[in-house]
Amino acid sequence: MASRIVVLGAGFGGLELATILSERLGDGAGVTLIDQGDAFVFGYSKLDVMFGRATPAEVRLPYADFVKPGVRLLRETITAIDPEARRVTTDAGVHEADVLVVSLGADYDFDATSGLAAGGNEFYSTAGAERLGDLLPAFTRGRAIVGVCGAPFKCPPAPSEAALLLHDYLVQRGVREDCEISLVMPFGTPVPPSPDTSAALLEAFAERGIEFVAGHRVSSLEPDRSVAVLDDGAEMPYDLFLGVPRHRAPEVVLESGMAEDGYVPVDSRTLETRFPGVYALGDVATVGVPKAGVFSEGAARVVASALVAQAQGGDQPAGYEGRGSCYVEFGAGRIGRVDVDFLSGPKPTGTFQEPSRELVAEKQHFGASRRARWFNG
């Protein structure tokens, strides 16, 4: 009898896992993929929306276009997870699983930063990027702060990209000289695992007159005074705030008893949780790698290989290596790349590829290849 595999979350991890299982096991894959949304959006597309390079409709990949043998994709809201029984309750019913994979990502905790919901704007959600896209044309003078409200956060290079692209945007509109840009980040450098990437970003900030406030997070906003308060009590006035909200595991995961210190601990090699037959991958898990789609995708390949081996009696995979590449927008039509390795050595390492127009094409291929693989187009 085929296993019932229930996958929660149709992001990078869930889509790749379901695709591999369909490819390898065909009609007998027995996969149920559940997500409350109706479309997938690449994280980097939110910057395109914010700066008017794409409309929200253009970056949406509807789940209706995800059609794979042996996979059911259901649009349902998950209301409870019982990891011991491998039972999932949704607003449409109950799903029993032989294998349960939790890939629900990280949610944004807007209330964790006082004043953010009322007086700031964030660009990490599609809706937030769309709102900022409407606000940016009115920003013609004063200080813009790109402010990180807590770590860990998805796609560590994104705040740096936002600051550099904001510079380009203001230059194109002829108002850059009347504006200041500050980037507040809780890390000592923009990309800690890669000193070369960090040095290149710091050089780009210096060339463009972007202030980098290292080692601090935005702890609150005071909208009435238009002031951002940092974690050491320092105050920074702003005319435009572009925030990275604090992250946390979805509430339904926290309520399930799977989480410790806010996320789900797993074996970093196998992605197994302490519950038999239950895996967690991607941003919802504590693995020792950044919260970024490419790492979710890599983890999904390991889990898929393990499940295929179980189904077909083959060898178990070697284990998750924690390697991935992230593209970094430097503005002026150039993109760099950092190749990072988090788990094979005593400490994380990163190799930097200098920004170039060739890497622009490579990033476009990254998105197009996954669109074709997951959504048949």
XYZ file of C-alpha atoms in Angstrom:
377
model
C 0.000 0.000 0.000
C 1.386 3.410 -0.977
C 2.228 5.852 1.818
C 0.065 8.882 2.371
C 2.449 11.834 2.249
C 1.020 15.125 3.469
C 3.101 18.234 2.765
C 2.184 21.488 4.491
C 3.146 24.621 2.588
C 3.622 25.172 -1.156
C 6.732 27.323 -1.066
C 10.187 26.445 -2.428
C 10.416 23.340 -0.246
C 6.915 21.999 -0.694
C 6.820 22.578 -4.456
C 10.196 20.929 -5.041
C 9.398 17.989 -2.764
C 6.054 17.306 -4.439
C 7.608 17.655 -7.905
C 10.390 15.139 -7.210
C 8.013 12.629 -5.642
C 5.729 12.939 -8.667
C 8.659 12.455 -11.040
C 10.014 9.437 -9.172
C 6.825 7.733 -8.003
C 4.284 8.857 -10.621
C 0.596 8.310 -10.075
C 1.333 6.319 -6.943
C 3.150 9.155 -5.168
C 0.223 9.680 -2.807
C 1.070 13.309 -2.063
C -1.352 15.846 -0.639
C 0.099 19.377 -0.737
C -1.781 21.964 1.317
C -1.470 25.753 1.235
C -3.877 28.511 2.187
C -2.760 30.789 -0.641
C -3.733 30.718 -4.278
C -0.353 31.546 -5.817
C 3.415 31.329 -5.331
C 5.631 34.428 -5.471
C 9.437 34.410 -5.558
C 10.777 36.459 -2.660
C 12.950 38.627 -4.893
C 9.882 39.554 -6.972
C 8.674 41.726 -4.105
C 11.517 44.163 -4.813
C 10.369 44.253 -8.437
C 6.854 45.138 -7.276
C 8.068 47.768 -4.805
C 10.203 49.597 -7.370
C 7.653 49.367 -10.166
C 9.562 46.851 -12.276
C 6.626 44.414 -12.230
C 2.971 44.426 -11.255
C 1.655 42.129 -8.503
C -0.254 40.143 -11.139
C 2.922 39.581 -13.166
C 4.828 37.945 -10.285
C 2.037 35.581 -9.173
C 2.324 31.933 -10.203
C -1.152 30.463 -9.614
C -1.284 27.126 -7.841
C -3.967 26.122 -10.336
C -1.076 25.703 -12.802
C 0.706 23.195 -10.545
C -0.485 19.879 -11.978
C 1.572 16.771 -11.223
C 0.772 13.043 -11.380
C 0.202 11.595 -7.927
C -0.139 15.021 -6.252
C -3.254 16.819 -4.991
C -2.756 20.510 -4.225
C -5.483 21.707 -1.873
C -6.196 25.309 -0.954
C -7.078 24.963 2.717
C -6.187 26.769 5.938
C -4.438 24.551 8.475
C -5.994 24.908 11.930
C -4.202 22.169 13.900
C -1.232 19.808 13.563
C -0.882 16.658 15.703
C 2.677 15.465 15.033
C 2.347 12.338 17.166
C -0.681 11.088 15.247
C 0.507 12.702 11.985
C -2.921 14.260 11.678
C -3.645 17.665 10.136
C -6.900 19.550 10.605
C -7.919 22.253 8.148
C -10.951 24.423 7.584
C -12.122 21.740 5.139
C -11.535 18.543 7.105
C -8.915 16.167 8.506
C -5.911 14.643 6.729
C -4.207 11.513 8.080
C -0.614 10.937 7.033
C 1.912 8.139 7.068
C 4.573 10.774 6.420
C 4.096 14.416 7.354
C 6.345 17.183 6.023
C 6.005 20.643 7.553
C 7.218 23.343 5.172
C 5.077 26.284 6.246
C 7.810 28.910 6.212
C 8.080 31.800 8.649
C 5.321 34.296 9.379
C 5.763 38.010 10.060
C 5.141 39.173 13.618
C 4.129 42.794 13.065
C 2.989 43.238 16.670
C 6.450 42.324 17.996
C 7.738 45.750 16.951
C 5.679 48.509 18.517
C 4.483 51.038 15.960
C 5.387 48.997 12.879
C 1.829 48.066 11.962
C 0.572 51.622 12.447
C 3.474 53.791 11.427
C 5.860 51.865 9.239
C 5.854 49.974 6.006
C 7.374 46.603 5.264
C 8.458 45.109 1.945
C 8.684 41.424 2.847
C 5.061 40.603 2.041
C 3.587 41.048 -1.419
C 0.930 43.363 -0.021
C 3.564 45.405 1.814
C 5.714 45.741 -1.302
C 2.657 46.835 -3.247
C 1.829 49.505 -0.642
C 5.370 50.851 -0.753
C 5.189 50.883 -4.534
C 2.287 53.313 -4.174
C 4.110 55.443 -1.572
C 7.562 55.721 -3.131
C 6.627 58.195 -5.909
C 5.672 60.745 -3.211
C 9.042 60.450 -1.444
C 11.153 63.322 -2.760
C 13.202 64.480 0.239
C 14.279 63.440 3.722
C 15.589 60.232 5.228
C 14.572 56.735 4.218
C 15.443 53.956 6.651
C 15.645 50.330 5.599
C 15.277 48.792 9.038
C 15.561 45.166 10.182
C 13.441 44.503 13.266
C 14.868 41.135 14.289
C 16.941 38.105 13.271
C 16.812 35.562 11.762
C 15.023 36.880 8.691
C 14.446 35.571 5.188
C 16.952 36.254 2.436
C 19.729 38.012 4.398
C 20.946 40.092 1.390
C 17.482 41.584 0.735
C 17.770 44.657 3.016
C 21.060 45.581 1.331
C 19.454 45.107 -2.076
C 16.536 47.320 -1.056
C 18.884 50.140 -0.050
C 20.888 49.939 -3.283
C 17.799 49.744 -5.486
C 16.239 52.650 -3.608
C 19.338 54.685 -4.455
C 18.889 53.865 -8.164
C 15.197 54.661 -7.984
C 15.807 58.095 -6.446
C 18.610 58.875 -8.923
C 16.340 58.043 -11.843
C 13.737 60.423 -10.479
C 16.310 63.201 -9.952
C 15.732 63.543 -6.194
C 18.635 61.537 -4.730
C 20.543 64.633 -3.592
C 17.586 65.648 -1.415
C 17.335 62.227 0.233
C 19.313 60.202 2.762
C 19.336 56.402 2.935
C 20.207 54.470 6.091
C 20.314 50.691 6.517
C 19.924 49.282 10.042
C 20.878 45.633 10.456
C 21.547 43.432 13.514
C 24.647 41.885 11.904
C 28.138 43.339 12.083
C 28.463 42.990 8.306
C 25.845 42.734 5.539
C 26.494 39.026 4.782
C 28.468 37.531 7.711
C 29.424 34.153 6.138
C 31.133 35.885 3.199
C 33.606 38.675 4.039
C 34.142 39.370 0.323
C 30.416 39.852 -0.295
C 30.149 42.102 2.738
C 33.160 44.157 1.631
C 31.671 44.625 -1.841
C 28.346 45.742 -0.364
C 30.020 48.141 2.070
C 32.000 49.622 -0.812
C 28.781 50.007 -2.816
C 27.116 51.737 0.167
C 30.060 54.127 0.541
C 30.062 54.994 -3.169
C 26.361 55.819 -3.008
C 26.328 57.632 0.318
C 24.236 54.962 2.070
C 24.694 54.863 5.838
C 25.181 51.341 7.242
C 24.207 51.039 10.909
C 25.673 47.693 11.944
C 24.897 45.518 14.929
C 21.510 47.037 15.729
C 17.866 46.302 15.081
C 14.858 48.582 15.057
C 13.063 47.815 18.330
C 10.101 50.188 17.875
C 8.680 52.991 15.798
C 7.096 56.175 17.087
C 4.947 57.236 14.133
C 3.735 60.449 15.769
C 7.315 61.705 15.929
C 8.508 59.808 12.806
C 11.297 58.228 14.837
C 12.768 54.729 14.745
C 14.108 53.561 18.104
C 17.032 51.126 17.989
C 17.729 48.341 20.449
C 20.232 50.523 22.352
C 17.712 53.355 22.742
C 19.195 55.521 19.992
C 16.662 57.393 17.884
C 16.713 57.874 14.129
C 14.194 60.254 12.540
C 12.711 59.104 9.252
C 10.462 60.345 6.487
C 10.031 56.888 4.946
C 10.476 53.556 6.723
C 10.987 50.312 4.815
C 10.913 47.551 7.377
C 11.867 43.909 7.650
C 9.431 42.617 10.292
C 10.389 40.119 12.943
C 9.832 36.526 11.892
C 8.424 33.545 13.760
C 7.019 30.128 12.964
C 3.314 30.125 12.080
C 0.990 30.054 15.078
C -0.367 26.631 14.155
C 3.176 25.232 14.345
C 3.850 26.874 17.711
C 0.600 25.420 19.052
C 1.481 21.917 17.803
C 4.281 21.408 20.333
C 6.859 20.872 17.584
C 8.713 24.136 18.077
C 11.547 25.063 20.429
C 12.877 28.627 20.599
C 10.354 29.662 17.968
C 11.146 27.127 15.233
C 11.097 23.358 14.687
C 14.376 21.597 15.555
C 15.452 18.910 13.090
C 18.355 16.582 12.426
C 20.444 18.802 10.148
C 21.372 15.873 7.899
C 17.970 14.202 7.480
C 15.493 17.001 8.337
C 13.686 14.574 10.683
C 11.958 15.971 13.751
C 11.740 14.177 17.094
C 8.376 12.807 15.974
C 8.636 9.573 13.917
C 7.591 10.039 10.312
C 7.547 13.829 10.604
C 9.988 16.094 8.757
C 10.375 19.874 8.767
C 12.225 21.851 6.134
C 12.752 25.408 5.022
C 12.197 28.556 7.052
C 10.041 26.833 9.684
C 12.949 24.621 10.778
C 16.121 25.187 12.764
C 18.822 23.644 10.605
C 21.793 26.010 10.803
C 21.309 27.573 7.361
C 19.781 30.902 6.294
C 16.072 31.298 5.747
C 16.107 31.409 1.964
C 14.301 29.538 -0.785
C 17.364 27.863 -2.253
C 18.105 26.193 1.087
C 14.492 25.037 1.422
C 14.770 23.560 -2.039
C 17.991 21.722 -1.170
C 16.452 20.296 1.993
C 13.411 19.151 -0.001
C 15.674 17.122 -2.289
C 17.101 15.261 0.702
C 13.666 14.472 2.134
C 12.401 13.421 -1.305
C 15.334 11.049 -1.782
C 14.687 9.507 1.633
C 10.987 8.985 0.889
C 11.714 7.495 -2.540
C 14.232 5.128 -0.926
C 11.611 4.079 1.603
C 9.082 3.447 -1.159
C 11.418 1.602 -3.503
C 13.846 -0.020 -1.070
C 16.927 1.917 -2.174
C 19.795 3.451 -0.195
C 19.164 6.433 2.024
C 20.647 9.739 0.778
C 23.978 10.977 2.102
C 22.372 13.879 3.963
C 21.759 17.583 3.671
C 24.916 19.598 2.975
C 23.598 23.103 3.692
C 24.956 24.602 0.479
C 23.310 27.195 -1.702
C 23.778 30.252 -3.866
C 22.081 33.603 -3.372
C 21.930 36.349 -5.971
C 22.561 39.889 -4.742
C 21.330 42.960 -6.631
C 23.951 45.721 -6.574
C 21.907 48.183 -8.597
C 22.861 49.741 -11.939
C 21.698 46.560 -13.662
C 24.315 44.342 -12.022
C 23.876 41.237 -9.887
C 26.453 39.385 -7.801
C 26.306 35.900 -6.321
C 27.422 34.399 -3.047
C 27.935 30.635 -2.801
C 27.696 29.544 0.825
C 28.408 26.319 2.676
C 27.002 26.112 6.187
C 27.331 22.520 7.330
C 30.353 20.746 5.818
C 33.063 22.574 7.790
C 33.683 23.929 11.272
C 32.081 27.249 10.367
C 30.042 28.710 7.478
C 31.995 29.882 4.450
C 31.009 31.962 1.437
C 32.540 32.599 -1.985
C 31.704 35.824 -3.781
C 31.141 36.203 -7.526
C 31.605 39.824 -8.635
C 28.520 41.657 -9.919
C 28.043 41.370 -13.656
C 25.379 41.476 -16.328
C 26.048 37.773 -16.982
C 24.756 36.987 -13.514
C 21.604 38.943 -14.351
C 20.876 36.335 -17.012
C 21.761 33.542 -14.602
C 19.276 34.844 -12.016
C 16.593 35.129 -14.699
C 17.260 31.503 -15.627
C 16.989 30.514 -11.951
C 13.449 31.888 -11.816
C 12.401 30.726 -15.287
C 13.639 27.165 -14.754
C 11.661 26.762 -11.550
C 8.602 28.331 -13.061
C 8.776 25.798 -15.882
C 9.529 22.886 -13.558
C 6.779 23.603 -11.035
C 4.129 25.355 -13.088
C 4.582 23.843 -16.537
C 5.339 27.129 -18.201
